[in-house]
Amino acid sequence: MVIFDIPERKRTLRDILRENLQILGFKYLQKSIWVCPYDVLEEVQNLIAKYELEKYVKTFLIEELEIETAKSKSGS
């Protein structure tokens, strides 16, 4: 999982990060929270270092993630 809060003045870098996360197979839960079912931690860390985003981006290794959707809440 990748969580980021990149300032507006660094919008171009934020867009580059999002584009690269998509290429790596990430999907977003919210605008700044992205998850991926693949082991791409090293690639993400390299990306963060390349663009000097360490101050703005946090990575997490999640073993299991349950996502409750509106449909599952209603029992449908």
Short mmCIF file of C-alpha atoms in Angstrom, two decimals:
data_model
loop_
_atom_site.label_atom_id
_atom_site.label_comp_id
_atom_site.label_asym_id
_atom_site.label_seq_id
_atom_site.Cartn_x
_atom_site.Cartn_y
_atom_site.Cartn_z
CA MET A 1 0.00 0.00 0.00
CA VAL A 2 1.20 3.49 -0.82
CA ILE A 3 -0.09 6.58 0.95
CA PHE A 4 1.06 10.01 -0.11
CA ASP A 5 0.47 13.69 0.55
CA ILE A 6 2.43 15.61 -2.07
CA PRO A 7 2.03 19.41 -2.05
CA GLU A 8 0.31 21.17 -4.93
CA ARG A 9 3.58 22.89 -5.87
CA LYS A 10 4.89 19.39 -6.70
CA ARG A 11 1.85 18.45 -8.75
CA THR A 12 3.95 17.20 -11.68
CA LEU A 13 5.77 14.74 -9.41
CA ARG A 14 2.45 13.64 -7.91
CA ASP A 15 1.12 12.92 -11.40
CA ILE A 16 4.32 11.01 -12.28
CA LEU A 17 3.95 8.92 -9.11
CA ARG A 18 0.31 8.09 -9.88
CA GLU A 19 1.14 7.14 -13.46
CA ASN A 20 3.96 4.85 -12.33
CA LEU A 21 1.80 3.26 -9.63
CA GLN A 22 -0.75 2.38 -12.31
CA ILE A 23 1.98 0.87 -14.49
CA LEU A 24 3.07 -1.29 -11.53
CA GLY A 25 -0.50 -2.59 -11.11
CA PHE A 26 -1.77 -0.34 -8.32
CA LYS A 27 -5.42 0.70 -7.98
CA TYR A 28 -6.55 3.55 -5.80
CA LEU A 29 -8.81 3.24 -2.78
CA GLN A 30 -8.86 7.02 -2.46
CA LYS A 31 -6.92 9.68 -4.35
CA SER A 32 -3.83 9.31 -2.17
CA ILE A 33 -4.17 5.68 -1.04
CA TRP A 34 -3.12 3.03 -3.56
CA VAL A 35 -2.95 -0.77 -3.22
CA CYS A 36 -1.42 -3.49 -5.36
CA PRO A 37 -1.67 -7.30 -5.16
CA TYR A 38 1.90 -7.74 -6.44
CA ASP A 39 5.23 -7.59 -4.63
CA VAL A 40 6.58 -4.36 -6.11
CA LEU A 41 7.89 -2.76 -2.92
CA GLU A 42 11.43 -2.44 -4.25
CA GLU A 43 10.22 -0.78 -7.47
CA VAL A 44 8.10 1.68 -5.50
CA GLN A 45 10.96 2.51 -3.14
CA ASN A 46 13.23 3.12 -6.15
CA LEU A 47 10.60 5.40 -7.68
CA ILE A 48 10.26 7.36 -4.43
CA ALA A 49 14.03 7.78 -4.19
CA LYS A 50 14.40 8.74 -7.87
CA TYR A 51 12.00 11.67 -7.48
CA GLU A 52 13.08 12.49 -3.88
CA LEU A 53 9.57 11.95 -2.49
CA GLU A 54 10.57 10.24 0.77
CA LYS A 55 9.15 13.14 2.80
CA TYR A 56 5.72 12.78 1.20
CA VAL A 57 5.20 9.05 0.58
CA LYS A 58 4.78 6.10 2.96
CA THR A 59 4.77 2.45 1.90
CA PHE A 60 3.24 -0.49 3.75
CA LEU A 61 3.36 -4.24 3.16
CA ILE A 62 -0.14 -5.60 3.75
CA GLU A 63 -0.61 -9.35 4.07
CA GLU A 64 -4.42 -9.22 3.81
CA LEU A 65 -6.80 -6.44 2.95
CA GLU A 66 -10.56 -6.67 3.26
CA ILE A 67 -12.42 -3.95 1.45
CA GLU A 68 -16.08 -3.52 2.26
CA THR A 69 -18.08 -2.07 -0.59
CA ALA A 70 -21.50 -0.48 -0.49
CA LYS A 71 -22.85 -3.62 -2.17
CA SER A 72 -21.41 -5.93 0.51
CA LYS A 73 -22.77 -3.66 3.27
CA SER A 74 -26.31 -4.04 1.95
CA GLY A 75 -25.99 -7.82 1.84
CA SER A 76 -26.57 -8.01 -1.92
#
